[in-house]
Coordinates of C-alpha atoms in Angstrom, one line a residue:
M19 CA -2.0 43.3 14.7
G20 CA -0.6 40.6 16.7
G21 CA 2.4 42.7 17.7
C22 CA 3.1 43.8 14.2
F23 CA 2.5 46.8 12.0
S24 CA -0.2 45.8 9.6
G25 CA 0.3 45.9 5.9
D26 CA 3.2 46.0 3.4
V27 CA 3.5 49.8 3.1
K28 CA 6.6 51.1 1.4
G29 CA 6.2 48.6 -1.4
G30 CA 6.4 45.5 0.7
K31 CA 9.6 46.4 2.6
Q32 CA 8.0 46.8 6.0
A33 CA 8.6 44.5 8.9
V34 CA 5.7 42.2 9.8
G35 CA 5.1 40.1 12.9
G36 CA 8.1 41.1 15.1
V37 CA 7.7 44.7 16.1
D38 CA 7.4 45.3 19.9
G39 CA 4.8 47.5 21.6
R40 CA 1.8 47.0 19.4
P41 CA -0.7 44.7 21.2
T42 CA -3.2 42.9 19.2
V43 CA -6.1 45.1 18.2
N44 CA -6.8 44.3 14.7
N45 CA -9.7 41.9 14.9
N46 CA -12.8 41.7 16.9
A47 CA -12.7 38.0 17.4
G48 CA -9.3 37.8 19.2
H49 CA -8.8 37.7 22.9
N50 CA -9.2 40.9 24.8
D51 CA -8.4 40.9 28.5
A52 CA -10.7 43.9 29.3
I53 CA -13.7 42.4 27.6
D54 CA -13.2 38.9 29.0
H55 CA -12.7 40.2 32.6
Y56 CA -15.8 42.4 32.3
F57 CA -18.1 39.4 31.5
R58 CA -16.5 37.0 33.9
I59 CA -16.8 39.3 36.9
R60 CA -20.5 39.8 36.0
G61 CA -21.0 36.0 36.2
Q62 CA -21.0 35.5 32.4
F63 CA -18.6 32.7 31.5
P64 CA -18.5 32.2 27.7
L65 CA -17.2 28.7 26.9
F66 CA -14.5 29.3 24.3
T67 CA -10.9 28.9 23.4
Q68 CA -8.7 31.1 21.3
V69 CA -7.8 29.7 17.9
E70 CA -5.2 31.3 15.6
L71 CA -5.5 30.8 11.9
S72 CA -2.6 30.9 9.5
M73 CA -3.3 31.1 5.7
S74 CA -1.7 30.6 2.4
A75 CA -3.0 30.4 -1.1
S76 CA -2.0 28.7 -4.4
N77 CA -2.7 29.4 -8.1
L78 CA -4.6 32.6 -7.5
L79 CA -6.1 34.5 -10.4
D80 CA -3.9 37.2 -11.9
R81 CA -5.8 40.5 -12.2
D82 CA -2.8 42.6 -13.1
I83 CA -1.6 43.2 -16.6
T84 CA 2.1 44.0 -16.3
S85 CA 2.7 42.2 -13.0
K86 CA 1.1 39.6 -10.7
S87 CA -1.8 40.1 -8.2
D88 CA -1.0 41.6 -4.8
P89 CA -3.2 39.4 -2.6
M90 CA -4.7 40.0 0.9
A91 CA -7.1 37.6 2.7
V92 CA -10.0 38.8 4.8
L93 CA -11.9 36.6 7.3
Y94 CA -15.5 37.0 8.2
V95 CA -18.0 35.2 10.4
K96 CA -21.6 34.9 9.1
K97 CA -24.0 36.1 11.7
M98 CA -27.5 34.6 12.4
D99 CA -29.1 37.2 10.1
G100 CA -26.8 36.3 7.2
M101 CA -24.7 39.5 7.6
L102 CA -20.9 39.1 7.5
E103 CA -18.8 40.5 10.4
E104 CA -15.2 41.1 9.6
L105 CA -12.7 39.4 12.0
G106 CA -9.4 40.4 10.5
R107 CA -7.1 40.9 7.5
T108 CA -3.7 39.6 6.6
E109 CA -1.0 41.8 5.2
V110 CA -0.7 42.5 1.4
I111 CA 1.9 40.4 -0.4
L112 CA 3.2 42.0 -3.6
N113 CA 3.3 40.3 -7.0
N114 CA 2.5 36.8 -5.8
L115 CA 0.0 34.2 -6.9
N116 CA 1.1 31.7 -4.2
P117 CA 1.2 33.9 -1.1
V118 CA 2.1 32.7 2.4
W119 CA 0.8 35.3 4.8
I120 CA 2.6 36.0 8.0
Q121 CA -0.2 37.9 9.8
K122 CA -2.4 35.5 11.7
I123 CA -6.1 36.0 12.6
N124 CA -7.4 35.1 16.0
V125 CA -10.9 33.6 16.4
A126 CA -12.7 33.1 19.7
Y127 CA -13.9 29.5 19.1
Q128 CA -17.2 29.2 20.9
F129 CA -18.1 25.6 21.7
E130 CA -21.8 26.1 22.0
I131 CA -22.5 27.7 18.7
V132 CA -21.9 27.1 15.0
Q133 CA -19.5 29.6 13.6
N134 CA -19.7 29.9 9.8
L135 CA -16.4 31.4 8.5
V136 CA -16.1 33.1 5.1
F137 CA -12.7 33.8 3.5
H138 CA -12.3 36.5 0.8
V139 CA -9.1 37.1 -1.1
Y140 CA -8.5 40.4 -2.8
D141 CA -5.9 41.9 -5.2
V142 CA -5.0 45.2 -3.7
D143 CA -4.5 47.9 -6.3
T144 CA -1.0 49.4 -6.5
K145 CA -2.1 52.9 -5.6
Y146 CA -3.3 51.7 -2.2
H147 CA 0.0 50.0 -1.2
N148 CA 0.9 52.9 1.2
I149 CA -2.4 52.6 3.1
P150 CA -2.5 50.1 6.0
V151 CA -4.7 47.2 5.4
K152 CA -7.3 48.2 8.1
A153 CA -8.0 51.4 6.2
L154 CA -8.4 49.7 2.8
K155 CA -11.9 49.9 1.2
L156 CA -12.6 46.4 -0.1
N157 CA -15.0 47.6 -2.8
E158 CA -12.1 49.3 -4.4
Q159 CA -10.0 46.1 -4.7
D160 CA -10.3 43.3 -7.2
F161 CA -12.0 40.2 -5.8
L162 CA -10.0 37.0 -6.3
G163 CA -12.1 34.3 -4.7
E164 CA -14.1 33.1 -1.7
A165 CA -14.2 30.0 0.5
T166 CA -16.3 28.9 3.4
C167 CA -16.1 26.5 6.4
V168 CA -17.5 26.0 9.9
L169 CA -15.5 26.0 13.1
S170 CA -16.9 23.5 15.6
E171 CA -16.4 20.8 18.3
A172 CA -13.4 19.8 20.3
S173 CA -11.5 16.6 21.3
C174 CA -8.4 15.5 23.1
L175 CA -5.2 13.8 22.2
T176 CA -2.6 11.9 24.3
S177 CA -4.4 13.0 27.5
I178 CA -3.7 16.6 26.8
I179 CA -6.7 18.8 26.1
V180 CA -6.2 20.3 22.7
S181 CA -8.7 22.1 20.6
W182 CA -9.2 20.4 17.3
I183 CA -10.9 21.9 14.4
L184 CA -13.7 20.1 12.7
L185 CA -14.3 22.0 9.5
C186 CA -17.5 21.6 7.6
I187 CA -16.9 22.5 4.0
S188 CA -19.9 23.9 2.2
L189 CA -19.8 22.5 -1.3
V190 CA -21.4 25.2 -3.3
S191 CA -22.3 23.1 -6.3
T192 CA -24.3 20.4 -4.3
K193 CA -25.2 22.4 -1.2
E194 CA -23.9 19.4 0.8
V195 CA -22.0 19.7 4.1
V196 CA -19.0 17.4 4.6
I197 CA -17.5 17.2 8.1
L198 CA -13.8 16.5 8.1
T199 CA -11.6 15.9 11.2
K200 CA -8.1 17.1 10.5
R201 CA -5.7 15.7 13.0
N202 CA -3.0 18.0 11.6
R203 CA -5.4 21.0 12.0
S204 CA -5.0 22.1 8.4
L205 CA -7.4 22.2 5.5
T206 CA -7.3 23.2 1.9
L207 CA -10.4 24.9 0.4
N208 CA -11.2 25.6 -3.3
L209 CA -11.8 29.2 -3.9
H210 CA -14.8 30.2 -6.1
G211 CA -16.6 33.3 -7.1
K212 CA -18.9 35.2 -4.8
N213 CA -21.9 33.2 -3.7
G214 CA -20.7 30.2 -5.7
T215 CA -20.4 31.9 -9.1
G216 CA -17.7 31.2 -11.5
G217 CA -18.7 27.7 -12.7
S218 CA -15.8 25.5 -13.5
R219 CA -13.3 28.3 -13.5
N220 CA -10.2 27.7 -11.4
F221 CA -9.9 30.4 -8.7
G222 CA -7.0 28.6 -6.9
T223 CA -7.0 27.2 -3.4
L224 CA -6.8 28.5 0.2
A225 CA -4.9 26.5 2.9
I226 CA -5.8 27.2 6.5
Y227 CA -3.8 26.0 9.5
A228 CA -5.4 26.3 13.0
E229 CA -3.8 26.3 16.4
E230 CA -5.1 26.8 19.9
T231 CA -3.4 29.8 21.4
F232 CA -1.9 30.0 24.8
L233 CA -1.0 33.0 27.0
S234 CA 2.6 33.5 27.9
R235 CA 4.4 36.5 29.3
M236 CA 7.8 35.4 28.0
A237 CA 9.2 37.2 25.0
V238 CA 12.6 37.7 23.5
E239 CA 14.0 40.8 21.8
M240 CA 16.8 40.2 19.3
K241 CA 18.9 42.3 17.1
L242 CA 20.1 40.3 14.0
R243 CA 22.6 41.1 11.4
C244 CA 24.4 39.3 8.6
S245 CA 27.8 39.6 7.1
R246 CA 29.4 38.7 3.7
L247 CA 26.1 37.8 2.0
D248 CA 26.2 36.6 -1.6
N249 CA 25.2 39.3 -4.1
K250 CA 22.2 38.3 -6.2
D251 CA 21.9 41.6 -8.1
M252 CA 23.9 42.4 -11.3
F253 CA 24.2 46.2 -11.2
S254 CA 23.9 46.8 -7.5
K255 CA 24.0 44.9 -4.2
S256 CA 21.3 42.7 -2.8
D257 CA 18.4 44.1 -0.8
P258 CA 18.2 41.5 2.0
F259 CA 15.4 40.7 4.5
L260 CA 14.9 37.8 6.9
R261 CA 11.8 35.6 7.2
I262 CA 11.5 33.5 10.3
S263 CA 9.2 30.5 10.4
R264 CA 8.2 28.1 13.2
Q265 CA 8.0 24.3 12.8
T266 CA 4.5 22.9 13.6
E267 CA 3.6 19.5 15.1
S268 CA 3.1 18.2 11.6
G269 CA 6.6 19.1 10.6
N270 CA 5.6 22.0 8.3
Y271 CA 6.8 25.6 8.8
V272 CA 4.5 28.5 9.4
P273 CA 6.0 32.0 9.0
I274 CA 5.9 34.2 12.2
C275 CA 7.7 37.3 11.1
K276 CA 9.9 39.1 8.6
T277 CA 12.3 42.0 9.0
E278 CA 12.3 45.2 7.1
V279 CA 14.3 45.3 3.8
I280 CA 17.8 46.8 4.0
N281 CA 18.5 48.3 0.6
D282 CA 21.8 47.7 -1.3
N283 CA 23.7 46.0 1.5
L284 CA 25.6 42.7 1.9
N285 CA 26.2 43.4 5.6
P286 CA 22.7 44.3 6.8
V287 CA 21.8 45.2 10.4
W288 CA 18.1 44.9 11.0
R289 CA 16.1 46.8 13.6
P290 CA 15.4 44.8 16.9
L291 CA 12.5 42.3 16.6
S292 CA 10.4 41.1 19.5
L293 CA 8.9 37.6 19.5
S294 CA 6.5 36.2 22.1
M295 CA 6.7 32.6 23.2
H296 CA 3.3 32.2 21.6
Q297 CA 5.0 32.9 18.3
F298 CA 7.9 30.5 18.6
A299 CA 6.2 27.9 20.9
S300 CA 9.2 27.1 23.0
K301 CA 12.9 28.0 23.2
E302 CA 13.8 24.5 21.8
N303 CA 11.4 24.5 18.9
P304 CA 13.2 24.6 15.5
L305 CA 13.0 27.9 13.6
L306 CA 13.7 28.3 9.9
I307 CA 15.5 31.6 9.2
E308 CA 15.7 32.5 5.5
C309 CA 17.5 35.4 4.0
F310 CA 16.1 36.8 0.7
D311 CA 17.0 39.4 -1.8
F312 CA 14.0 41.6 -2.2
N313 CA 12.6 42.1 -5.7
S314 CA 9.6 44.4 -6.4
N315 CA 8.1 41.9 -8.8
G316 CA 7.6 39.5 -5.9
N317 CA 10.2 37.0 -7.1
H318 CA 12.4 37.3 -4.0
V319 CA 15.7 35.3 -4.4
L320 CA 16.9 33.1 -1.6
I321 CA 20.4 34.1 -0.5
G322 CA 20.7 31.4 2.2
Q323 CA 19.0 29.8 5.2
L324 CA 19.7 28.1 8.5
H325 CA 17.8 26.2 11.2
K326 CA 18.2 27.5 14.8
S327 CA 16.0 27.4 17.9
V328 CA 15.7 30.4 20.2
S329 CA 18.0 28.7 22.6
E330 CA 20.6 28.3 19.9
L331 CA 20.2 32.0 18.9
E332 CA 20.8 32.9 22.5
K333 CA 24.0 30.8 22.5
L334 CA 25.2 32.6 19.4
H335 CA 24.8 35.9 21.3
K336 CA 26.6 34.6 24.4
D337 CA 29.5 33.2 22.4
R338 CA 29.6 36.3 20.1
S339 CA 29.9 33.9 17.2
G340 CA 28.1 33.7 13.8
A341 CA 26.4 30.8 12.1
N342 CA 27.0 30.1 8.4
L343 CA 24.0 30.3 6.0
V344 CA 23.5 27.3 3.8
F345 CA 21.9 26.9 0.4
P346 CA 19.7 23.9 -0.1
S347 CA 20.0 21.7 -3.2
H348 CA 17.5 19.4 -4.8
R349 CA 19.6 16.4 -4.1
G350 CA 19.3 16.9 -0.3
Q351 CA 22.8 18.3 0.1
E352 CA 23.5 21.8 1.4
K353 CA 26.1 24.2 0.3
V354 CA 27.7 26.0 3.2
L355 CA 28.0 29.8 2.4
K356 CA 30.5 32.4 3.6
G357 CA 27.6 34.6 4.7
Q358 CA 26.9 34.4 8.5
L359 CA 24.1 35.4 10.8
F360 CA 24.9 37.1 14.1
V361 CA 22.8 37.9 17.2
D362 CA 24.0 41.3 18.5
Q363 CA 21.4 41.6 21.1
F364 CA 19.3 39.0 23.0
I365 CA 17.0 40.1 25.8
E366 CA 14.6 37.7 27.5
K367 CA 11.8 39.7 29.2
D368 CA 8.2 39.4 30.6
Q369 CA 5.4 41.0 28.7
F370 CA 2.7 41.6 31.2
S371 CA -1.0 41.6 30.2
F372 CA -3.6 44.3 30.9
L373 CA -5.1 42.1 33.7
D374 CA -1.7 41.6 35.3
Y375 CA -1.7 45.4 36.0
I376 CA -5.3 45.7 37.0
S377 CA -5.2 42.7 39.4
S378 CA -2.0 44.1 41.0
G379 CA -3.7 47.4 42.0
F380 CA -3.5 49.6 38.9
E381 CA -6.6 51.8 38.5
L382 CA -8.5 53.3 35.5
N383 CA -9.9 56.7 36.3
F384 CA -12.7 57.8 33.9
M385 CA -13.6 61.5 33.2
V386 CA -16.6 62.5 31.1
A387 CA -17.2 65.6 28.9
I388 CA -20.5 66.3 27.2
D389 CA -21.1 68.4 24.1
F390 CA -23.4 71.5 24.7
T391 CA -23.0 73.1 21.3
A392 CA -25.8 74.5 19.2
S393 CA -25.3 71.9 16.5
N394 CA -27.1 69.4 18.7
G395 CA -30.4 71.4 18.1
N396 CA -32.7 73.3 20.4
P397 CA -33.4 71.1 23.5
Q398 CA -37.0 72.3 23.4
H399 CA -37.6 70.7 20.0
Q400 CA -38.2 67.0 19.6
D401 CA -35.6 66.6 16.8
S402 CA -32.8 67.8 19.1
L403 CA -30.3 65.3 20.4
H404 CA -30.7 67.0 23.8
Y405 CA -34.5 66.8 23.9
I406 CA -35.8 65.4 27.2
D407 CA -39.0 63.3 26.4
P408 CA -41.6 63.7 29.2
S409 CA -42.6 60.1 28.6
G410 CA -39.2 59.0 29.9
R411 CA -37.8 57.9 26.6
L412 CA -34.0 58.5 26.6
N413 CA -32.5 60.9 24.1
S414 CA -29.2 60.1 22.3
Y415 CA -27.0 61.5 25.0
Q416 CA -28.9 59.8 27.8
R417 CA -28.7 56.5 26.0
A418 CA -25.0 57.0 25.5
I419 CA -24.4 57.9 29.1
M420 CA -26.3 54.8 30.4
E421 CA -24.9 52.3 27.9
V422 CA -21.3 53.6 28.1
G423 CA -21.5 54.3 31.8
E424 CA -22.4 50.7 32.6
V425 CA -19.1 49.6 31.0
I426 CA -16.8 52.4 32.2
Q427 CA -17.9 52.3 35.9
F428 CA -17.0 48.7 36.0
Y429 CA -13.3 49.6 35.6
D430 CA -13.4 52.7 37.9
S431 CA -12.7 51.7 41.5
D432 CA -14.4 54.6 43.3
R433 CA -17.0 55.2 40.6
R434 CA -16.7 59.0 41.1
F435 CA -16.4 60.8 37.8
P436 CA -15.2 64.3 36.9
V437 CA -17.9 65.5 34.5
W438 CA -17.6 68.6 32.4
G439 CA -19.6 70.3 29.7
F440 CA -18.2 72.2 26.7
G441 CA -19.5 74.7 24.1
G442 CA -22.3 76.2 26.2
R443 CA -23.1 79.4 28.1
T444 CA -23.4 78.9 31.8
N445 CA -25.6 80.8 34.3
N446 CA -23.5 84.0 34.1
G447 CA -23.8 84.1 30.4
S448 CA -20.1 83.4 29.6
L449 CA -19.1 80.9 27.0
S450 CA -17.1 78.0 28.4
H451 CA -15.3 75.1 26.8
C452 CA -14.9 73.3 30.1
F453 CA -17.4 73.8 32.9
N454 CA -18.5 71.7 35.8
L455 CA -21.6 69.9 34.8
S456 CA -22.9 69.6 38.3
G457 CA -23.1 73.4 38.6
T458 CA -21.2 73.3 41.8
N459 CA -17.6 73.8 42.8
S460 CA -17.1 70.1 42.8
Y461 CA -16.5 68.6 39.4
E462 CA -17.1 65.0 40.5
V463 CA -20.4 63.1 40.6
E464 CA -21.3 59.7 42.0
G465 CA -21.8 56.9 39.5
V466 CA -23.8 56.8 36.2
Q467 CA -26.9 58.2 37.9
G468 CA -24.9 61.1 39.1
I469 CA -23.9 61.8 35.5
M470 CA -27.5 61.5 34.3
A471 CA -28.7 63.9 37.1
A472 CA -26.0 66.5 36.4
Y473 CA -26.7 66.3 32.6
A474 CA -30.5 66.8 33.1
S475 CA -29.9 69.7 35.5
A476 CA -27.4 71.4 33.1
L477 CA -29.9 71.4 30.3
H478 CA -32.0 73.8 32.4
N479 CA -29.1 76.0 33.2
V480 CA -26.9 76.0 30.2
T481 CA -27.6 77.6 26.8
L482 CA -26.3 75.7 23.8
A483 CA -23.7 77.7 21.9
G484 CA -20.4 77.0 20.2
P485 CA -18.0 76.6 18.6
T486 CA -17.1 73.0 19.2
L487 CA -13.6 72.9 20.7
F488 CA -12.2 69.8 22.5
G489 CA -8.9 71.5 23.4
K490 CA -9.8 72.9 26.9
V491 CA -11.4 69.7 28.1
I492 CA -8.4 67.6 26.8
N493 CA -5.9 69.9 28.4
T494 CA -7.8 69.8 31.7
A495 CA -7.8 66.0 31.6
A496 CA -4.2 66.0 30.6
E497 CA -3.3 68.2 33.6
M498 CA -4.9 65.7 36.0
A499 CA -3.1 62.8 34.3
S500 CA 0.2 64.7 34.5
Q501 CA -0.1 65.3 38.2
A502 CA -0.9 61.7 38.8
A503 CA 2.0 60.5 36.7
S504 CA 4.4 62.4 38.9
N505 CA 3.0 60.9 42.2
D506 CA 1.3 57.6 41.5
I507 CA 2.3 55.2 38.6
T508 CA -0.7 53.0 39.3
K509 CA -3.3 55.5 37.9
Y510 CA -4.3 55.6 34.2
F511 CA -6.9 58.0 33.0
V512 CA -9.6 57.7 30.3
L513 CA -11.4 60.8 29.0
L514 CA -14.8 60.0 27.5
I515 CA -16.1 62.7 25.2
I516 CA -19.8 62.4 24.0
T517 CA -20.4 64.6 21.0
D518 CA -22.5 65.0 17.9
G519 CA -19.3 65.0 15.8
V520 CA -19.3 68.5 14.4
L521 CA -15.8 69.8 15.4
T522 CA -14.9 73.4 14.7
D523 CA -11.1 73.4 15.1
I524 CA -9.6 70.0 14.3
Q525 CA -6.0 71.2 14.3
E526 CA -6.2 72.6 17.8
T527 CA -7.7 69.3 18.9
M528 CA -4.9 67.3 17.2
D529 CA -2.3 69.5 18.9
A530 CA -3.9 68.7 22.3
F531 CA -4.0 65.0 21.5
V532 CA -0.3 65.0 20.5
R533 CA 0.7 66.8 23.7
A534 CA -1.3 64.3 25.7
S535 CA 0.2 61.2 24.1
D536 CA 3.1 61.2 26.5
L537 CA 0.7 60.9 29.5
P538 CA -1.1 58.0 31.1
L539 CA -4.3 59.0 29.3
S540 CA -6.6 57.6 26.6
I541 CA -9.4 59.5 24.9
L542 CA -12.6 57.7 24.0
I543 CA -14.9 59.7 21.7
V544 CA -18.5 58.5 21.5
G545 CA -20.5 59.9 18.6
V546 CA -24.2 60.4 18.9
G547 CA -26.7 61.2 16.1
N548 CA -26.4 60.8 12.4
A549 CA -23.8 63.4 11.6
D550 CA -20.8 62.9 9.3
F551 CA -18.1 61.5 11.6
K552 CA -15.2 61.8 9.1
Q553 CA -13.4 64.3 11.5
M554 CA -13.7 61.8 14.4
E555 CA -12.3 59.0 12.2
I556 CA -9.3 61.2 11.4
L557 CA -8.6 61.7 15.1
D558 CA -8.9 58.0 15.7
A559 CA -5.8 57.4 13.5
D560 CA -6.8 53.8 12.7
D561 CA -5.2 54.3 9.3
G562 CA -1.8 53.6 10.9
H563 CA -0.6 57.2 10.7
R564 CA -0.1 58.8 14.1
L565 CA -1.5 62.3 14.6
E566 CA 0.8 65.2 13.9
S567 CA 0.6 68.7 15.5
S568 CA 0.8 72.0 13.8
T569 CA 4.5 72.2 14.7
G570 CA 5.3 68.9 13.1
R571 CA 5.5 66.9 16.3
V572 CA 4.2 63.3 15.9
A573 CA 2.2 61.6 18.7
T574 CA 4.3 59.2 20.6
R575 CA 1.4 56.7 20.6
D576 CA -2.2 56.3 19.5
I577 CA -4.4 57.4 22.4
V578 CA -7.7 58.0 20.7
Q579 CA -10.6 55.7 19.9
F580 CA -13.9 56.7 18.2
V581 CA -17.1 54.8 18.7
P582 CA -20.3 55.8 16.7
M583 CA -23.3 54.8 18.8
R584 CA -25.4 54.3 15.7
E585 CA -23.3 51.2 15.0
V586 CA -23.9 49.9 18.5
H587 CA -27.6 50.5 18.2
S588 CA -27.8 48.9 14.8
G589 CA -26.2 45.7 16.2
Q590 CA -23.1 46.0 14.1
V591 CA -20.9 45.8 17.3
S592 CA -21.6 45.4 21.0
C593 CA -21.1 48.4 23.3
V594 CA -18.6 46.5 25.5
Q595 CA -16.6 45.4 22.4
A596 CA -16.6 48.9 20.9
L597 CA -15.5 50.7 24.0
L598 CA -12.8 48.3 25.2
E599 CA -11.4 47.2 21.9
E600 CA -8.4 49.4 21.9
L601 CA -8.1 50.5 25.6
P602 CA -5.9 47.5 26.7
G603 CA -3.4 48.1 23.9
Q604 CA -3.2 51.8 24.6
F605 CA -2.7 51.1 28.3
L606 CA 0.0 48.6 27.7
S607 CA 1.8 50.8 25.2
Y608 CA 2.2 53.5 27.9
M609 CA 3.3 51.1 30.6
R610 CA 5.8 49.2 28.3
S611 CA 7.2 52.4 26.9
R612 CA 8.1 53.5 30.4
N613 CA 9.1 50.1 31.6
I614 CA 6.4 50.2 34.3
K615 CA 5.7 46.7 35.7
P616 CA 2.7 45.5 37.7
L617 CA 3.1 45.8 41.5
H618 CA 5.1 43.1 43.1
A619 CA 6.1 41.7 39.7

């Protein structure tokens, strides 16, 4: 989520907004290089700009008895059919009726259409605080309020093209639409009950600040520490954390990150944080750095603060000097404190994008594996997922091959795909969990039509069997990726597994995934049919917990993505979006972890 680990797990002590190596993947509306490139090369040029929304709320309802609400905001866009499509979620802030969320939500602002935005605010139950926000079930949380607006139009200012936000506020009581031009790009909306319910009851307000995003490779990695902090606790030492905010054009401050909490320490050393230029705007832009003593009741106590730009932080590092914290007073005077902030590490670096690598000569190499287990049903029967209709109507696997193949072949330079089957008995009667689908010694076929032809031929020569084991196919793909990694850093592999979702040995599969997580390999699982895909969702690890092998080894990175085709066919998500949503982030996490740069960079 915007370079941060989503959610306040561990009771709100987790860092947010400054953790390196986690590219943005949390919302479907944000910029995705792979998707954008796909449409542009095909001659489809959507007219849009990227807008980043920051949110805060005031006077929220208190749903808790012995504490305050733990609010989280969720943003939706209302589609033409009236259905709500989720765009993103903020982190959870504990015990706070006036939250200022750090996590931003990106929206692809499309000039030619009206985009109705709907904001929901929830109180997240305490028992779910260890679950990342993406995995939270909203129907299990308390609803705190709703607000709506419309994103539209653009204008310019001082000869610089800037995206302005014209927000049309739907006044629920009168059904009128008021169009407001906000030159400071901020708007405050009154929250109300769902669908306008709640009458005159005060649900609080939601403030939204919108900025056009820009792409920049420049990022800084800093390691911050403090010394001799004032102690704010009576029976122990303070539990300090830093919150960093950026000054906007209007003079207000918008939080961009916070560090983790260091327990019981007046001389804390925080883990390195990485900030992109997009977050801090420029090296000269003022930053507000606040040090708080963490309290589980949400009433964090300010220890001290200071104003420094990134350039000034860099100078602190070069001079090996500290800067004194100050404590603001209501009379405009500041008390200089003995506590100081130090910058122990300052590294300026380039963060290359997915397209930087692809355009420089890096290649994606796709491999395909198809499920031939008996759980798919007898191919001679019409209810089988493998049934070939004489009328030419495509079965579930054929549809998946055609729809997925159109996307994946776009990113495969030679369009030659290794294609395997698994879970079937081949001509000699032996059960195989990885056999060449073409029926020949060559495991490669030419293009999507080659996959379709090999699949149709295999149905006449392969007997469906089982059990369903992914391990052999994954290990075969991993071996190819391992060989390439030793000889050619420009090759990255994607294994596409098309399956009905009934997996026999999930632990063996998890072991194979964990072993493969060190390699230039991603695994895309496409589910066909109407089976229960809970096993596949576990493998996807979208709950923020990396897969763990039977020996206790944890995957070095997330390499798995699961796409249920029934959601694509129902219109809930586009095929392109579903397939390419996580791939750029997985690709970049591998390249950055090994400090591999684009060619000629």
